[in-house]
Short mmCIF file of C-alpha atoms in Angstrom, two decimals:
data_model
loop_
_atom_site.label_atom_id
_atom_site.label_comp_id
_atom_site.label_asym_id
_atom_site.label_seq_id
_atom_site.Cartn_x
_atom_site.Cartn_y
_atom_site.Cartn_z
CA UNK A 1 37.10 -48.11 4.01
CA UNK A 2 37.38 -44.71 2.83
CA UNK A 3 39.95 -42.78 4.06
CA UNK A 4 39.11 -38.92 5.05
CA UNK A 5 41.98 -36.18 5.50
CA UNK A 6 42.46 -34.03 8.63
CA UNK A 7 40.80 -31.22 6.76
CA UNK A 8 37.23 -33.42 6.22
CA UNK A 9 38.03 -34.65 10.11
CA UNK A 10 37.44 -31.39 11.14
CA UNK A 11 34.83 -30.19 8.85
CA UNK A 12 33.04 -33.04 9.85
CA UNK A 13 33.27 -32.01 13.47
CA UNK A 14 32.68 -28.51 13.15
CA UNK A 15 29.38 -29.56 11.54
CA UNK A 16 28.42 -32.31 14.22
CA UNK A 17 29.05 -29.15 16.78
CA UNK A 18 26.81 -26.62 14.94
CA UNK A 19 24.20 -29.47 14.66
CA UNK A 20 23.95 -30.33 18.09
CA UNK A 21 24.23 -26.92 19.15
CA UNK A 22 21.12 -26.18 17.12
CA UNK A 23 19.41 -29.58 18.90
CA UNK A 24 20.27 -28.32 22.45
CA UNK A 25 18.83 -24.53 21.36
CA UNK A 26 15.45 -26.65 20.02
CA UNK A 27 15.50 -28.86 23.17
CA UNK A 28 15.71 -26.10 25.88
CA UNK A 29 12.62 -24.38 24.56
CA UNK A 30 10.71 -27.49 24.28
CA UNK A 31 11.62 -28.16 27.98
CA UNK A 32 10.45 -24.91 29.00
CA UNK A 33 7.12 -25.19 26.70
CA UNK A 34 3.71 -25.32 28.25
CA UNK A 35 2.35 -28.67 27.22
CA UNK A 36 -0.11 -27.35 24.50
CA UNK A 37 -0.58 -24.02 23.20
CA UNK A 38 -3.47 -22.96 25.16
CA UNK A 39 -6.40 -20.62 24.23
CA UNK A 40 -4.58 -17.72 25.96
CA UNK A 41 -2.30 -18.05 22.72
CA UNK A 42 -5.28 -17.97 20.21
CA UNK A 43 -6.26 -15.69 17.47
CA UNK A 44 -9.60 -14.26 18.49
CA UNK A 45 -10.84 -14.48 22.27
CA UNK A 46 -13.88 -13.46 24.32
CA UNK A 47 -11.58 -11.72 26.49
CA UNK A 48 -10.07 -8.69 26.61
CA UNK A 49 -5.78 -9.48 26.44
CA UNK A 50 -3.06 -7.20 27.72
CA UNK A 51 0.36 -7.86 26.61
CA UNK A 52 3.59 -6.15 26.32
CA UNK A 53 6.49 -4.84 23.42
CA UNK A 54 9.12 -4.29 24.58
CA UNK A 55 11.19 -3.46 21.56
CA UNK A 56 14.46 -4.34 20.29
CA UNK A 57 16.27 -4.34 23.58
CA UNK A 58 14.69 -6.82 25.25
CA UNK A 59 17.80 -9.05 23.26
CA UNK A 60 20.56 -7.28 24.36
CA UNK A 61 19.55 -8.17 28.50
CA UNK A 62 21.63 -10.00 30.60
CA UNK A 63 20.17 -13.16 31.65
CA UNK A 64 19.11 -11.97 35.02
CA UNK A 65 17.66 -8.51 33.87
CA UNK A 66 15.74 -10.61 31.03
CA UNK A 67 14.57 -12.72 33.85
CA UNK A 68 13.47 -9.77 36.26
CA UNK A 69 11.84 -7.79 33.59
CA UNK A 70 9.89 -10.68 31.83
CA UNK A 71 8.67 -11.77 35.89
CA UNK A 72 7.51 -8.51 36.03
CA UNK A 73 5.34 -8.71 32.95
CA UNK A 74 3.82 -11.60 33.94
CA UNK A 75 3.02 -10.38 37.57
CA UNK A 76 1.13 -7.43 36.08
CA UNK A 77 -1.09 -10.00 34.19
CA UNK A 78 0.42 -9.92 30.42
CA UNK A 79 -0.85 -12.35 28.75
CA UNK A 80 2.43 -12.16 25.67
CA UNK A 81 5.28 -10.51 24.77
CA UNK A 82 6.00 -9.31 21.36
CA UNK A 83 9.82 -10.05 19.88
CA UNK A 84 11.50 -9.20 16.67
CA UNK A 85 12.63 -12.58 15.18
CA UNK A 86 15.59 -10.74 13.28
CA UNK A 87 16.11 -11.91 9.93
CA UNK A 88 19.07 -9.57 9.76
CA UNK A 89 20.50 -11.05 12.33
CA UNK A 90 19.81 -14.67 12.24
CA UNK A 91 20.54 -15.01 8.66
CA UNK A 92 23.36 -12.41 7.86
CA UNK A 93 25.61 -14.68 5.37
CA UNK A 94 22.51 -16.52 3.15
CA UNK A 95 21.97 -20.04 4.29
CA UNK A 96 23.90 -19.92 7.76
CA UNK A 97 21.79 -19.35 10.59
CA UNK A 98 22.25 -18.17 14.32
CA UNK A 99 19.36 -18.97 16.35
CA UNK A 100 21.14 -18.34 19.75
CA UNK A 101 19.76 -15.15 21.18
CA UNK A 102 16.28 -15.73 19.66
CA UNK A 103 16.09 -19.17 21.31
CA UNK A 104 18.06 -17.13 24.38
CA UNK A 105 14.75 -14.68 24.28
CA UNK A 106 11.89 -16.94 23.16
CA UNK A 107 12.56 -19.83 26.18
CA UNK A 108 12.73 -17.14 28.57
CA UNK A 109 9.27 -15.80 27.72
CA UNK A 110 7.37 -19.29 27.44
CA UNK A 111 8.96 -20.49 30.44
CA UNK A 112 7.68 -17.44 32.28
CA UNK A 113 3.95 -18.68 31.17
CA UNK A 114 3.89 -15.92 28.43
CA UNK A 115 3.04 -16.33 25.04
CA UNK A 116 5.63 -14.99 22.40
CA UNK A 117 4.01 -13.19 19.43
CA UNK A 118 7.29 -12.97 16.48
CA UNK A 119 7.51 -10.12 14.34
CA UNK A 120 9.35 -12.06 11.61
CA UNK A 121 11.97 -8.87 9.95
CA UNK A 122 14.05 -7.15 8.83
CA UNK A 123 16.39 -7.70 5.57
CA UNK A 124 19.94 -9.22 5.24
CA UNK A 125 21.91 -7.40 3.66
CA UNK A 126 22.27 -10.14 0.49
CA UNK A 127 18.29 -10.20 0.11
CA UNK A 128 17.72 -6.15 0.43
CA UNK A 129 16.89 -4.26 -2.53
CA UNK A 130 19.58 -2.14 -3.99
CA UNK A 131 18.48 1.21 -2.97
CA UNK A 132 18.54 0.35 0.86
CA UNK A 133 21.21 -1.75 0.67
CA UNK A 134 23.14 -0.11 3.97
CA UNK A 135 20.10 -0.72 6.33
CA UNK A 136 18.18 -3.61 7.44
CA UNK A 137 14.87 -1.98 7.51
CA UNK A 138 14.47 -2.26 3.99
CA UNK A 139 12.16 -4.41 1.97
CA UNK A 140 13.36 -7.30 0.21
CA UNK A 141 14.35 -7.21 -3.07
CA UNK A 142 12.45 -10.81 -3.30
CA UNK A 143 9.06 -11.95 -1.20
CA UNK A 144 9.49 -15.35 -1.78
CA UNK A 145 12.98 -15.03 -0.30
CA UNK A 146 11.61 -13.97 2.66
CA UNK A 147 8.83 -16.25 2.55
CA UNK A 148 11.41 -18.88 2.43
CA UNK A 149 13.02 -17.26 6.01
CA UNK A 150 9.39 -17.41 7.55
CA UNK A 151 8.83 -21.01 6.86
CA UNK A 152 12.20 -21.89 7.96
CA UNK A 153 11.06 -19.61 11.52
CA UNK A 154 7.43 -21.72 11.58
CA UNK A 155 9.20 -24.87 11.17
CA UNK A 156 11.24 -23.93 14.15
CA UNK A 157 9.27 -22.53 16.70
CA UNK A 158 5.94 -23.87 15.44
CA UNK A 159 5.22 -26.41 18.50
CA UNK A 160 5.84 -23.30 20.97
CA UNK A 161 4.13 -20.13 19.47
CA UNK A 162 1.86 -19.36 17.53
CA UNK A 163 1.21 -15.67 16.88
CA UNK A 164 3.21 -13.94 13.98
CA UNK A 165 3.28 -10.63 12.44
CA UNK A 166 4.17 -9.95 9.17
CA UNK A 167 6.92 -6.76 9.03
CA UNK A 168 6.43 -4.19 12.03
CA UNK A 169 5.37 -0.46 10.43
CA UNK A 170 5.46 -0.84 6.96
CA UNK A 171 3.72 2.59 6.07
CA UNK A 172 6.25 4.49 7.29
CA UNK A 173 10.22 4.92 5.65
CA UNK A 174 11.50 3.98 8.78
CA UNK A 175 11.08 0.41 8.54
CA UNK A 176 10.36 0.09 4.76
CA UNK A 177 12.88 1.89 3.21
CA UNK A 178 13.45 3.33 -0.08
CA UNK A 179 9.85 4.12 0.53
CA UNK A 180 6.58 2.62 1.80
CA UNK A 181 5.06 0.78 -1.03
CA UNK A 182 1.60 -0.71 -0.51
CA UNK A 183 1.50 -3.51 -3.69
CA UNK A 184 5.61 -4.17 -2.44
CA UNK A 185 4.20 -5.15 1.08
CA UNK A 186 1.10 -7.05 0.12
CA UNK A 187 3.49 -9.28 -1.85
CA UNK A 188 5.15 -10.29 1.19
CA UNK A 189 2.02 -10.91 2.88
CA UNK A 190 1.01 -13.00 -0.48
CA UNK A 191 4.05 -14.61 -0.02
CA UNK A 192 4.51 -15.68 3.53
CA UNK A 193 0.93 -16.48 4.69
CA UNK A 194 0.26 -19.53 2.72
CA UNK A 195 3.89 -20.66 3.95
CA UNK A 196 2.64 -19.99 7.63
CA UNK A 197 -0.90 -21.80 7.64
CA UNK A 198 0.42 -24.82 5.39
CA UNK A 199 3.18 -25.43 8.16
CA UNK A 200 0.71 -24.17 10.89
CA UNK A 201 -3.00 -23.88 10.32
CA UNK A 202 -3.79 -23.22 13.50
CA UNK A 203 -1.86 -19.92 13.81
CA UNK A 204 -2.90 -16.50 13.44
CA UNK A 205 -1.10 -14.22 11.24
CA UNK A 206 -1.29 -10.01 11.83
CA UNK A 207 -0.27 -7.96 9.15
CA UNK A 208 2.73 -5.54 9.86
CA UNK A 209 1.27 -3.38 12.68
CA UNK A 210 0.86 0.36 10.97
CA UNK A 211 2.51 3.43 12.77
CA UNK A 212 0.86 6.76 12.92
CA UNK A 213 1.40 8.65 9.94
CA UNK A 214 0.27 11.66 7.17
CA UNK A 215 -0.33 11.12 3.06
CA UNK A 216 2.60 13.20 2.79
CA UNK A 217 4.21 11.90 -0.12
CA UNK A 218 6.85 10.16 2.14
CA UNK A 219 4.90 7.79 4.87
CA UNK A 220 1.37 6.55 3.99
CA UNK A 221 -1.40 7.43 6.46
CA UNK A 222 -2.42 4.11 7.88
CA UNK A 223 -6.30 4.33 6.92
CA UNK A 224 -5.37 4.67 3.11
CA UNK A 225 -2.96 1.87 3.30
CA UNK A 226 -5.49 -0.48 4.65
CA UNK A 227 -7.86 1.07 1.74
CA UNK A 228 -5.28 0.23 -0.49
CA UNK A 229 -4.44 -3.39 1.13
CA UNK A 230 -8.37 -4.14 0.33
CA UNK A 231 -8.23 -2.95 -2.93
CA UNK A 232 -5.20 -4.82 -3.91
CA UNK A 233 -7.09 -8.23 -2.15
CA UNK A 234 -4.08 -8.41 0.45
CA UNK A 235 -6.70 -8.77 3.11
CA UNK A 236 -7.05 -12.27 2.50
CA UNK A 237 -3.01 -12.87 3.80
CA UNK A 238 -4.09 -11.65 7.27
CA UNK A 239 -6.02 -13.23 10.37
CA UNK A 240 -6.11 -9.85 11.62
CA UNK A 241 -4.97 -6.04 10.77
CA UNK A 242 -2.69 -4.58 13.23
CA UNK A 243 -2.12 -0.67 14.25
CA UNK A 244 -0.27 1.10 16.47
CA UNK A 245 -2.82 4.04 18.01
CA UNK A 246 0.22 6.23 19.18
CA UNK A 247 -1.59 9.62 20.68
CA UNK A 248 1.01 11.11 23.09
CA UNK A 249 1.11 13.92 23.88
CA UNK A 250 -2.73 14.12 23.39
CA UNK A 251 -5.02 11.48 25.00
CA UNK A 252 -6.59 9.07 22.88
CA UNK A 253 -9.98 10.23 23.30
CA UNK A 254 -8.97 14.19 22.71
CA UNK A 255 -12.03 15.46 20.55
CA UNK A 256 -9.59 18.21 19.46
CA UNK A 257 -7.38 16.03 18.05
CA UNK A 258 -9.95 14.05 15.57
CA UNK A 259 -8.01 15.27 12.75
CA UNK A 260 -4.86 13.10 12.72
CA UNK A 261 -5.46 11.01 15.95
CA UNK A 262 -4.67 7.35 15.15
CA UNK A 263 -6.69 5.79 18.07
CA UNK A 264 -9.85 7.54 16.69
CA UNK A 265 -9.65 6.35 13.27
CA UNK A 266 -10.01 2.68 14.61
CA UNK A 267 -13.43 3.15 13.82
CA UNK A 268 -13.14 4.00 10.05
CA UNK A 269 -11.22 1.30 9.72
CA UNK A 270 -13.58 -1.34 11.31
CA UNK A 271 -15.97 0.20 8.56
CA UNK A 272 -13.40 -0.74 5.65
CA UNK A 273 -13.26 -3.87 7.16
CA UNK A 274 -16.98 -4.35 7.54
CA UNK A 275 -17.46 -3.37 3.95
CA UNK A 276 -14.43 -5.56 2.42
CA UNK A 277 -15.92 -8.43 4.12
CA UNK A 278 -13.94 -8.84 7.30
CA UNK A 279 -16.56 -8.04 9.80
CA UNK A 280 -15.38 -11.48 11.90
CA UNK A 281 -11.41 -10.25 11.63
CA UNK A 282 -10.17 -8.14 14.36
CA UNK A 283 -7.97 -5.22 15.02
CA UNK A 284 -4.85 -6.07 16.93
CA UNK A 285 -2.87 -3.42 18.74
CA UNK A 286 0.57 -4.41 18.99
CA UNK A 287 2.35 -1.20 20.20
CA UNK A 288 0.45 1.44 22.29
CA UNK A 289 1.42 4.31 25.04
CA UNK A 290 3.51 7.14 25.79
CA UNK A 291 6.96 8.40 27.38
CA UNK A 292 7.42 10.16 30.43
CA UNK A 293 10.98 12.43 30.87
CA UNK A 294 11.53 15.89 29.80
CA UNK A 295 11.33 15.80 26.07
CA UNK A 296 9.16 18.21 24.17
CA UNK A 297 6.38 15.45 23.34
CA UNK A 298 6.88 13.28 26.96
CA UNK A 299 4.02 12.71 29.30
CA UNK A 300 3.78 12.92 32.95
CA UNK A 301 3.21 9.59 34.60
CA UNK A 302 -0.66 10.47 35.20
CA UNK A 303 -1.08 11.45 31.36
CA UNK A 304 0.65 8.13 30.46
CA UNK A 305 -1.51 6.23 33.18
CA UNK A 306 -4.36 7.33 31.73
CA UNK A 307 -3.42 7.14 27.78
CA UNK A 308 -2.79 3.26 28.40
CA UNK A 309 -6.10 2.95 31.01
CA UNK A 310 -7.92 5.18 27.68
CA UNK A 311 -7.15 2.26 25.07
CA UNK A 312 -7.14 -0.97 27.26
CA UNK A 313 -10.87 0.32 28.26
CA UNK A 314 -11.65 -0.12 24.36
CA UNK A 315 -10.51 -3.37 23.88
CA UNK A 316 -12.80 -4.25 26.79
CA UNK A 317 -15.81 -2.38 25.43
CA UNK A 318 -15.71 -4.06 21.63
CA UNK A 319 -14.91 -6.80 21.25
CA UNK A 320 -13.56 -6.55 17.45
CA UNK A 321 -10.64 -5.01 19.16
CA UNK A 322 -8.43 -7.58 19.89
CA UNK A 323 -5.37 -7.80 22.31
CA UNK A 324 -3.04 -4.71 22.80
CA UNK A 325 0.94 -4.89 23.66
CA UNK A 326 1.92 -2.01 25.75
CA UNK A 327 5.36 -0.20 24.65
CA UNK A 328 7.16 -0.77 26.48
CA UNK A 329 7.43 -2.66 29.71
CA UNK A 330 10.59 -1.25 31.15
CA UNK A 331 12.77 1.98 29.86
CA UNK A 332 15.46 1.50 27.40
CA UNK A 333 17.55 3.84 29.17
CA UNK A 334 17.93 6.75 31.42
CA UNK A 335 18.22 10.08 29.66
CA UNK A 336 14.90 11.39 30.23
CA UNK A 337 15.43 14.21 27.75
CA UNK A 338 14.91 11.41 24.93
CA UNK A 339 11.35 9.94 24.68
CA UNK A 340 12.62 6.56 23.15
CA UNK A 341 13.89 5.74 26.08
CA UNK A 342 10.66 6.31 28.35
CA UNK A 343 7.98 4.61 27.03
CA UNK A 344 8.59 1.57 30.21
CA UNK A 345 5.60 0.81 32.70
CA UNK A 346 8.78 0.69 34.87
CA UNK A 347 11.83 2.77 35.01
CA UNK A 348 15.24 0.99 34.31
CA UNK A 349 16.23 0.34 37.36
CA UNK A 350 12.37 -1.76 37.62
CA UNK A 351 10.86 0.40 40.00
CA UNK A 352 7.05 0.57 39.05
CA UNK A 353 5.92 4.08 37.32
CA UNK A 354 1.55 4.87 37.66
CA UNK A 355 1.05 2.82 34.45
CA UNK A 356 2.44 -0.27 36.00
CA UNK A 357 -0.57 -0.18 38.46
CA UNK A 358 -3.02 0.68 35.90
CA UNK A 359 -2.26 -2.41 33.97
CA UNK A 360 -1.96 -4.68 36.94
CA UNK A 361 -5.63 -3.28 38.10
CA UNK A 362 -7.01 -3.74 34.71
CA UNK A 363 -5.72 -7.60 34.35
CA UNK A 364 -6.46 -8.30 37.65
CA UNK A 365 -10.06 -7.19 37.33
CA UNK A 366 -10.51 -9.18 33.28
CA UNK A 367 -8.13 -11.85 33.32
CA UNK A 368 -6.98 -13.15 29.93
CA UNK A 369 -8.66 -16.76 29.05
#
């Protein structure tokens, strides 16, 4: 008999906890799990699919706002709802892992019928490289690091999503600090896609969804990075390319605005697809819209009806547009004098703004399948 000292006692016990804490997360969302991942949740589709993003405070909602908000969704016909799966967060001290609010977030959306699409980021402090060290929206100083994070996210959620995106934005300083770096980001995507489809072949992988942006020697515009992303072969670590057509406060089909307006240069980028061999990958649209309030680049309801009714008519009329997540579904806040907090098809207290309707109208009359 071997004989164990108070100190192992409780080690021991401390990890039985954390292990069946981690078995009751798992078990919850396979209790509220559809069955099967149906075709709603598939890569490419016949049908044109409306979902929403609502950004990084969906995880901060209480349970019954997360509840209202996500009902909501669902009632105006979203098919998904994109989340950030937060490295940062879930993984702050290397090899210990809190899964709590992600499970919190990710149960709530498939047990409202939804299907979650993860955007698997941002960098731990201990795996950031040294020139961003103080913020998580930094690179990693290692892909296969944060390949090793992905698989460990697959593994996890793989029998109730499917739908992952690689990074959110990475052409812009923002979320790719020191500075975007094409060859940097296409070794992530080297990296983590084989990990992805050997754990899940069936899933379909989006590269990090590209904001609107200038060649101005800081942010990358986002029809030379996808040049770039061909030339460097990176295309083949994607299912689909992903962009974020941000007009506001022009509309996206403004002639005047041809010069720099991202929803316009969809089309020269279907043509670097066509010609790089891609013509059977889509374009996925994972944030789109505008705010309302008072700020200098804010919308009034109608012009934000109308910017979302604008691109969800494209992604009826071609059909190498695949589905677009409107941002956001619900306002972050209630200053209206700051246009991150106005982007909602609903106010915060979830009254309905003109978009809400337009959405609702436009899944009602081309249901997802």
């Amino acid at each position: 008999m071997i004989r164990r000292s108070p100190l192992s006692v409780r080690l021991m016990l401390v990890t039985l906890t954390i292990f069946l804490i981690s078995s009751m997360s798992t078990t919850a969302i396979a209790q509220a799990a559809p069955a099967t991942l149906d075709g709603r949740c598939s890569g490419m589709s016949a049908s044109p699919r409306i979902g929403g993003s609502p950004g990084a405070t969906l995880g901060a909602l209480s349970a019954g706002d997360l509840d209202r908000e996500l009902t909501l969704a669902r009632n105006a016909g979203m098919f998904a709802i994109r989340v950030d799966i937060d490295w940062s967060s879930i993984e702050s001290v290397r090899g210990r892992f809190n899964w709590t609010n992600t499970d919190r977030i990710l149960t709530a959306i498939v047990s409202h019928g939804m299907c979650p699409l993860g955007i698997i980021g941002y960098t731990p402090a201990w795996a950031r490289v040294p020139a961003a060290a103080m913020d998580s929206h930094s690179r990693p100083s290692n892909p296969d690091t944060y390949a090793a994070f992905v698989a460990t996210v697959v593994t996890r959620y793989r029998d109730h999503m499917n739908l992952w995106e690689v990074w959110n934005e990475p052409n812009i300083v923002g979320f790719f600090k020191p500075s975007p770096d094409v060859a940097a980001y296409s070794a992530l995507l080297r990296a983590a896609y084989p990990k992805i489809k050997q754990l899940q072949p069936g899933s379909t992988v989006l590269s990090g969804g590209l904001a609107p942006a200038a060649d101005n020697g800081v942010n990358i515009d986002p029809t030379t990075y996808l040049s770039e992303l061909y030339r460097l072969g990176a295309n083949a670590y994607f299912d689909a390319f992903n962009l974020h057509p941000y007009t506001y406060p022009a509309l996206p089909n403004d002639p005047s605005t041809a010069g720099w307006n991202t929803a316009m240069k969809l089309w020269p980028m279907r043509d670097i697809m066509i010609a790089g061999g891609d013509s059977a990958k889509q374009i996925w649209l994972t944030e789109f819209g505008a705010p309302t309030g008072t700020a200098a680049n804010a919308v009034s309801e109608q012009t934000q009806s109308e910017t979302i009714g604008i691109i969800m008519d494209a992604v009826l009329g071609n059909s190498w547009i695949g589905p677009a997540f409107v941002y956001s579904v619900r306002d972050a806040g209630t200053n209206a004098a700051d246009p991150e907090q106005n982007f909602g098809l609903l106010r915060r207290d979830f009254s309905p703004k003109l978009a809400y309707g337009r959405v609702l109208d436009f899944t009602t009359g081309h249901p997802a399948s």
